Coordinates of C-alpha atoms and ligand atoms in Angstrom, one line a residue:
M25 CA -32.3 172.9 -66.5
A26 CA -31.6 175.9 -64.2
A27 CA -34.2 177.6 -62.0
K28 CA -37.2 178.8 -63.8
L29 CA -37.0 182.2 -65.3
G30 CA -39.8 184.7 -65.3
R31 CA -41.0 185.5 -68.8
N32 CA -40.0 189.2 -68.4
D33 CA -36.7 188.4 -66.8
P34 CA -33.5 188.9 -68.9
C35 CA -32.8 185.7 -70.9
W36 CA -30.2 183.3 -69.5
C37 CA -28.2 183.5 -72.7
G38 CA -26.9 187.0 -71.9
S39 CA -28.6 188.7 -74.9
G40 CA -30.2 191.3 -72.7
K41 CA -33.6 190.5 -74.3
K42 CA -36.6 189.4 -72.2
Y43 CA -36.8 185.6 -71.8
K44 CA -40.2 185.4 -73.5
T45 CA -38.9 187.0 -76.7
C46 CA -35.5 185.2 -76.6
H47 CA -35.0 181.6 -75.5
E48 CA -38.4 180.7 -74.0
A49 CA -39.8 178.8 -77.0
F50 CA -36.4 177.2 -77.5
D51 CA -36.4 175.9 -73.9
E52 CA -40.0 174.6 -74.3
R53 CA -38.9 172.7 -77.4
I54 CA -36.0 171.1 -75.5
A55 CA -38.3 170.3 -72.5
K56 CA -40.6 168.2 -74.9
Y57 CA -37.6 166.1 -75.8
A58 CA -36.7 165.7 -72.1
M59 CA -40.3 164.6 -71.4
A60 CA -40.0 162.0 -74.1
G61 CA -37.0 160.5 -72.3
H62 CA -34.1 162.0 -74.3
K63 CA -30.9 163.4 -72.8
V64 CA -31.0 167.2 -73.4
P65 CA -28.3 169.8 -73.1
E66 CA -28.0 172.1 -70.1
H67 CA -27.9 175.9 -70.6
K68 CA -24.2 175.9 -69.9
M69 CA -23.5 173.7 -72.9
I70 CA -25.1 176.4 -75.2
K71 CA -22.7 179.1 -76.3
N72 CA -23.7 182.7 -77.0
A73 CA -22.3 184.8 -79.9
D74 CA -19.5 186.3 -77.9
Q75 CA -18.3 182.9 -76.7
I76 CA -18.5 181.5 -80.2
A77 CA -16.4 184.4 -81.5
G78 CA -13.8 183.7 -78.8
I79 CA -13.7 180.0 -79.7
R80 CA -13.2 180.9 -83.4
Q81 CA -10.3 183.1 -82.5
S82 CA -8.7 180.4 -80.5
A83 CA -9.2 177.9 -83.3
K84 CA -7.5 180.2 -85.8
I85 CA -4.3 179.6 -83.8
N86 CA -5.0 175.9 -83.4
I87 CA -5.4 175.5 -87.2
A88 CA -2.3 177.6 -87.9
V89 CA -0.2 175.4 -85.6
L90 CA -1.4 172.2 -87.3
D91 CA -0.7 173.8 -90.7
Y92 CA 2.8 174.7 -89.4
I93 CA 3.4 171.1 -88.3
A94 CA 2.3 169.8 -91.7
E95 CA 5.0 171.9 -93.3
H96 CA 7.8 171.0 -90.8
I97 CA 7.2 167.4 -89.8
H98 CA 9.8 165.1 -91.3
E99 CA 11.6 161.8 -91.0
G100 CA 14.5 161.9 -88.6
M101 CA 13.0 164.5 -86.2
S102 CA 11.9 163.7 -82.7
T103 CA 8.4 164.2 -81.4
L104 CA 9.9 166.5 -78.7
E105 CA 10.8 168.8 -81.6
I106 CA 7.0 168.9 -82.5
D107 CA 6.3 169.8 -78.9
R108 CA 8.7 172.7 -79.1
M109 CA 7.2 173.9 -82.4
V110 CA 3.7 173.8 -80.9
Y111 CA 4.7 175.7 -77.9
E112 CA 6.6 178.4 -79.8
Q113 CA 4.0 178.8 -82.6
T114 CA 1.1 179.0 -80.2
T115 CA 2.6 181.5 -77.8
A116 CA 4.0 183.6 -80.7
M117 CA 0.3 184.0 -81.8
G118 CA -0.7 185.0 -78.2
G119 CA -2.3 181.7 -77.2
M120 CA -1.2 178.9 -74.8
P121 CA -1.2 175.2 -75.5
A122 CA -4.1 173.9 -73.4
P123 CA -2.6 170.5 -72.6
L124 CA 0.4 172.0 -70.8
N125 CA -0.1 171.2 -67.1
Y126 CA -3.7 170.2 -67.7
D127 CA -4.4 167.5 -65.1
G128 CA -0.7 167.1 -64.7
Y129 CA 0.0 166.6 -68.4
P130 CA 3.6 167.6 -68.9
Y131 CA 3.8 168.7 -72.6
S132 CA 2.2 171.2 -75.0
V133 CA 0.8 168.6 -77.4
C134 CA 0.1 164.9 -77.7
T135 CA 2.1 163.0 -80.4
S136 CA 0.8 159.4 -80.9
V137 CA 2.8 157.2 -83.3
N138 CA 1.5 154.0 -84.9
E139 CA 0.1 151.7 -82.2
Q140 CA -0.2 154.6 -79.8
V141 CA -3.9 155.4 -79.6
C142 CA -3.7 158.9 -77.9
H143 CA -1.9 161.0 -75.3
G144 CA 1.5 160.1 -76.6
F145 CA 4.3 162.0 -74.8
P146 CA 6.6 163.9 -77.0
S147 CA 10.1 162.5 -76.5
D148 CA 13.6 163.1 -77.8
K149 CA 13.8 159.3 -78.0
V150 CA 10.9 158.9 -80.4
I151 CA 12.5 159.6 -83.8
L152 CA 10.1 159.7 -86.7
K153 CA 10.9 157.2 -89.4
E154 CA 9.6 156.5 -92.9
G155 CA 6.3 154.6 -92.7
D156 CA 5.2 156.0 -89.4
I157 CA 1.7 157.5 -89.0
V158 CA 1.5 160.2 -86.3
N159 CA -1.4 161.9 -84.7
V160 CA -0.6 165.5 -83.5
D161 CA -3.3 166.6 -81.1
C162 CA -3.3 170.4 -80.6
S163 CA -5.5 172.4 -78.2
T164 CA -5.3 176.1 -77.7
V165 CA -6.6 178.5 -75.1
L166 CA -6.9 182.2 -76.0
N167 CA -8.5 184.8 -73.8
G168 CA -10.1 181.9 -71.9
Y169 CA -11.6 180.2 -75.0
Y170 CA -10.6 176.7 -76.0
S171 CA -10.3 174.9 -79.3
D172 CA -9.2 171.4 -80.0
S173 CA -8.3 169.5 -83.2
S174 CA -5.9 166.8 -84.4
R175 CA -4.6 165.5 -87.6
M176 CA -2.7 162.4 -88.9
Y177 CA 0.6 162.9 -90.6
C178 CA 2.3 160.2 -92.7
I179 CA 6.1 160.1 -92.7
G180 CA 7.4 159.4 -96.1
K181 CA 5.9 156.5 -97.9
V182 CA 3.6 154.5 -95.6
S183 CA 2.1 151.0 -96.2
P184 CA -1.2 150.8 -98.1
E185 CA -2.7 149.3 -94.9
K186 CA -1.8 152.3 -92.8
Q187 CA -2.7 154.8 -95.5
R188 CA -6.2 153.2 -95.7
L189 CA -6.6 153.4 -91.9
V190 CA -5.6 157.1 -91.9
D191 CA -8.0 157.8 -94.8
V192 CA -10.9 155.9 -93.5
T193 CA -10.6 157.5 -90.0
R194 CA -10.7 160.9 -91.7
E195 CA -13.8 159.8 -93.6
C196 CA -15.4 158.7 -90.3
V197 CA -15.0 162.2 -88.9
Q198 CA -16.5 163.7 -92.2
K199 CA -19.4 161.3 -92.0
G200 CA -20.0 162.2 -88.4
V201 CA -19.8 165.9 -89.0
E202 CA -22.4 165.6 -91.8
E203 CA -24.9 164.3 -89.2
V204 CA -24.6 167.3 -86.9
K205 CA -27.7 169.5 -87.1
P206 CA -30.1 171.1 -84.6
W207 CA -32.8 168.8 -83.2
G208 CA -30.8 165.7 -84.2
F209 CA -29.0 163.5 -81.8
M210 CA -25.4 162.8 -80.8
G211 CA -26.1 159.2 -81.6
D212 CA -26.7 160.1 -85.3
M213 CA -23.1 161.3 -85.4
G214 CA -21.8 158.4 -83.4
Q215 CA -23.4 155.7 -85.4
A216 CA -22.2 157.3 -88.7
V217 CA -18.7 157.3 -87.4
H218 CA -18.9 153.7 -86.1
D219 CA -20.7 152.3 -89.2
H220 CA -18.0 153.6 -91.6
A221 CA -15.2 152.2 -89.4
F222 CA -16.9 148.9 -89.0
A223 CA -17.7 148.6 -92.8
N224 CA -14.0 148.9 -93.4
G225 CA -13.1 146.2 -90.9
Y226 CA -11.9 148.5 -88.1
T227 CA -12.9 149.0 -84.5
V228 CA -13.6 152.3 -82.6
V229 CA -12.1 152.8 -79.2
R230 CA -14.8 152.7 -76.5
E231 CA -13.2 154.2 -73.4
I232 CA -12.1 157.5 -74.8
G233 CA -14.4 159.9 -76.5
G234 CA -15.1 163.5 -77.5
H235 CA -16.3 166.3 -75.3
G236 CA -17.9 169.7 -75.1
V237 CA -15.3 172.4 -75.5
G238 CA -15.0 176.2 -75.5
V239 CA -15.3 177.7 -72.1
Q240 CA -13.3 174.9 -70.6
F241 CA -11.0 172.4 -72.2
H242 CA -13.2 169.4 -71.5
E243 CA -16.9 170.1 -70.9
D244 CA -20.0 167.9 -70.8
P245 CA -21.2 165.9 -72.6
W246 CA -18.8 163.1 -73.0
I247 CA -19.2 161.7 -76.5
S248 CA -19.1 158.1 -77.7
Y249 CA -18.9 156.7 -81.2
N250 CA -20.3 153.4 -80.2
S251 CA -23.8 155.0 -80.1
V252 CA -27.0 154.5 -82.0
R253 CA -28.9 156.9 -84.2
G254 CA -31.8 158.7 -82.5
T255 CA -30.2 158.2 -79.0
E256 CA -27.7 160.2 -76.8
M257 CA -27.9 163.9 -76.3
L258 CA -30.2 166.2 -78.3
L259 CA -28.3 168.7 -80.4
V260 CA -29.3 172.3 -80.4
P261 CA -27.8 175.5 -81.9
G262 CA -24.9 176.9 -79.9
M263 CA -23.5 173.5 -78.7
V264 CA -19.7 173.2 -79.4
F265 CA -18.0 169.8 -79.1
T266 CA -15.3 167.6 -80.6
I267 CA -15.6 164.6 -82.9
E268 CA -12.4 162.6 -82.4
P269 CA -12.8 158.9 -82.9
M270 CA -9.8 156.6 -82.4
V271 CA -10.0 153.9 -85.0
N272 CA -8.0 150.7 -84.6
M273 CA -6.8 148.5 -87.5
G274 CA -7.2 145.5 -85.2
K275 CA -9.0 144.7 -82.0
V276 CA -10.8 147.4 -80.0
E277 CA -8.9 146.8 -76.7
I278 CA -6.5 149.4 -75.4
Y279 CA -4.3 149.8 -72.3
I280 CA -2.8 152.8 -70.5
D281 CA 0.9 152.8 -69.8
K282 CA 1.3 152.3 -66.0
K283 CA 4.6 154.2 -66.0
N284 CA 2.9 157.6 -66.6
D285 CA -0.9 156.9 -66.5
W286 CA -1.3 158.8 -69.8
E287 CA -0.1 157.1 -72.9
V288 CA -2.6 154.8 -74.5
Y289 CA -1.7 151.9 -76.8
T290 CA -3.6 149.2 -78.7
Q291 CA -3.4 145.9 -76.9
D292 CA -2.7 143.9 -80.1
G293 CA 0.0 146.3 -81.1
L294 CA -1.7 147.1 -84.5
P295 CA -1.9 150.8 -85.6
S296 CA -4.5 153.2 -84.5
A297 CA -5.5 156.5 -86.1
Q298 CA -7.4 159.6 -85.0
W299 CA -8.6 162.8 -86.5
E300 CA -10.3 165.5 -84.4
V301 CA -12.5 168.5 -85.2
T302 CA -14.3 171.1 -83.1
V303 CA -17.8 171.6 -84.4
L304 CA -20.6 174.1 -83.7
V305 CA -24.3 173.3 -84.1
T306 CA -25.8 176.2 -86.0
E307 CA -29.4 177.2 -86.7
D308 CA -29.5 175.1 -89.9
G309 CA -26.7 172.6 -89.6
H310 CA -23.1 172.8 -88.4
E311 CA -19.9 174.7 -88.8
I312 CA -16.4 173.2 -88.3
I313 CA -14.6 175.5 -86.1
S314 CA -11.2 173.8 -85.8
W315 CA -9.8 171.0 -87.9
Ligands
MF3_10 N1 -6.5 167.1 -77.0 C1 -7.0 166.0 -76.3 C2 -8.4 165.8 -76.6 O1 -8.8 165.7 -77.7 C3 -6.8 166.1 -74.9 C4 -5.5 165.6 -74.5 S1 -5.6 165.6 -72.8 C5 -4.2 166.4 -72.3 O2 -9.3 165.9 -75.8 F1 -4.2 166.5 -71.1 F2 -3.2 165.6 -72.7 F3 -4.2 167.5 -72.9
CO11 CO1 -10.5 166.6 -77.7

């Protein structure tokens, strides 16, 4: 927690109100959890109304781009064509794809096919064929505000096994989202995600997780789905983060392609699926900001 504010000082949240009539009681409530040994959010993880409005605007574009992909993705196209669509649609609406040049990432979007877990490079050599399952992971920055979500797309008729993986992974995210509420814990969400995947015979990737989002692309906290109810960070109104589990049909182990240090695959070569939402903790529950 930042330096202690005087009770009559302007509140740290930027409301212009005095601290004592704004977030003082809120901070005291958080401090009780910290004293009991819980991880608690820092002020910078708590968004104010202006920031939330900015993130919502950014998400409008992100959602529209994923809707556009849903209409235009088809067998026989390359994943590089998806990259072009994402760039063109995002910029046409005034946004920028956040992945482009992020940490040296060379494309506008991640396209991860079948046993690719995440961060798949769009390529003119990857031609979508019937039976493929593809994650398209879109992130938008608009006026400095970030949104992040991804969906699975099934190309033509896919096997019942792959369809079930895609469906269950989506259910995992839904079950995780349902747990998001103020004065709950990140682990409530994480365990709900993990339990549903596990009950269906799947594994949840351990090394890559969700993250705070909004003012930067990737903010603290880092978010695991191999977590336990009642543990991990306390959730409070104004937190914005992603829920984006990668669920493997087979074993949990993954590897990163040494050729580019980005693309992630399952070690056993079995398919992996991922859905991602950006979610806001509200006063009485949650709001899905991008999906
Ligand atoms: N959109 C991904 C996420 O969910 C991030 C991809 S990293 C990038 O966090 F650099 F490739 F953009
Ligand atoms: Co993300």
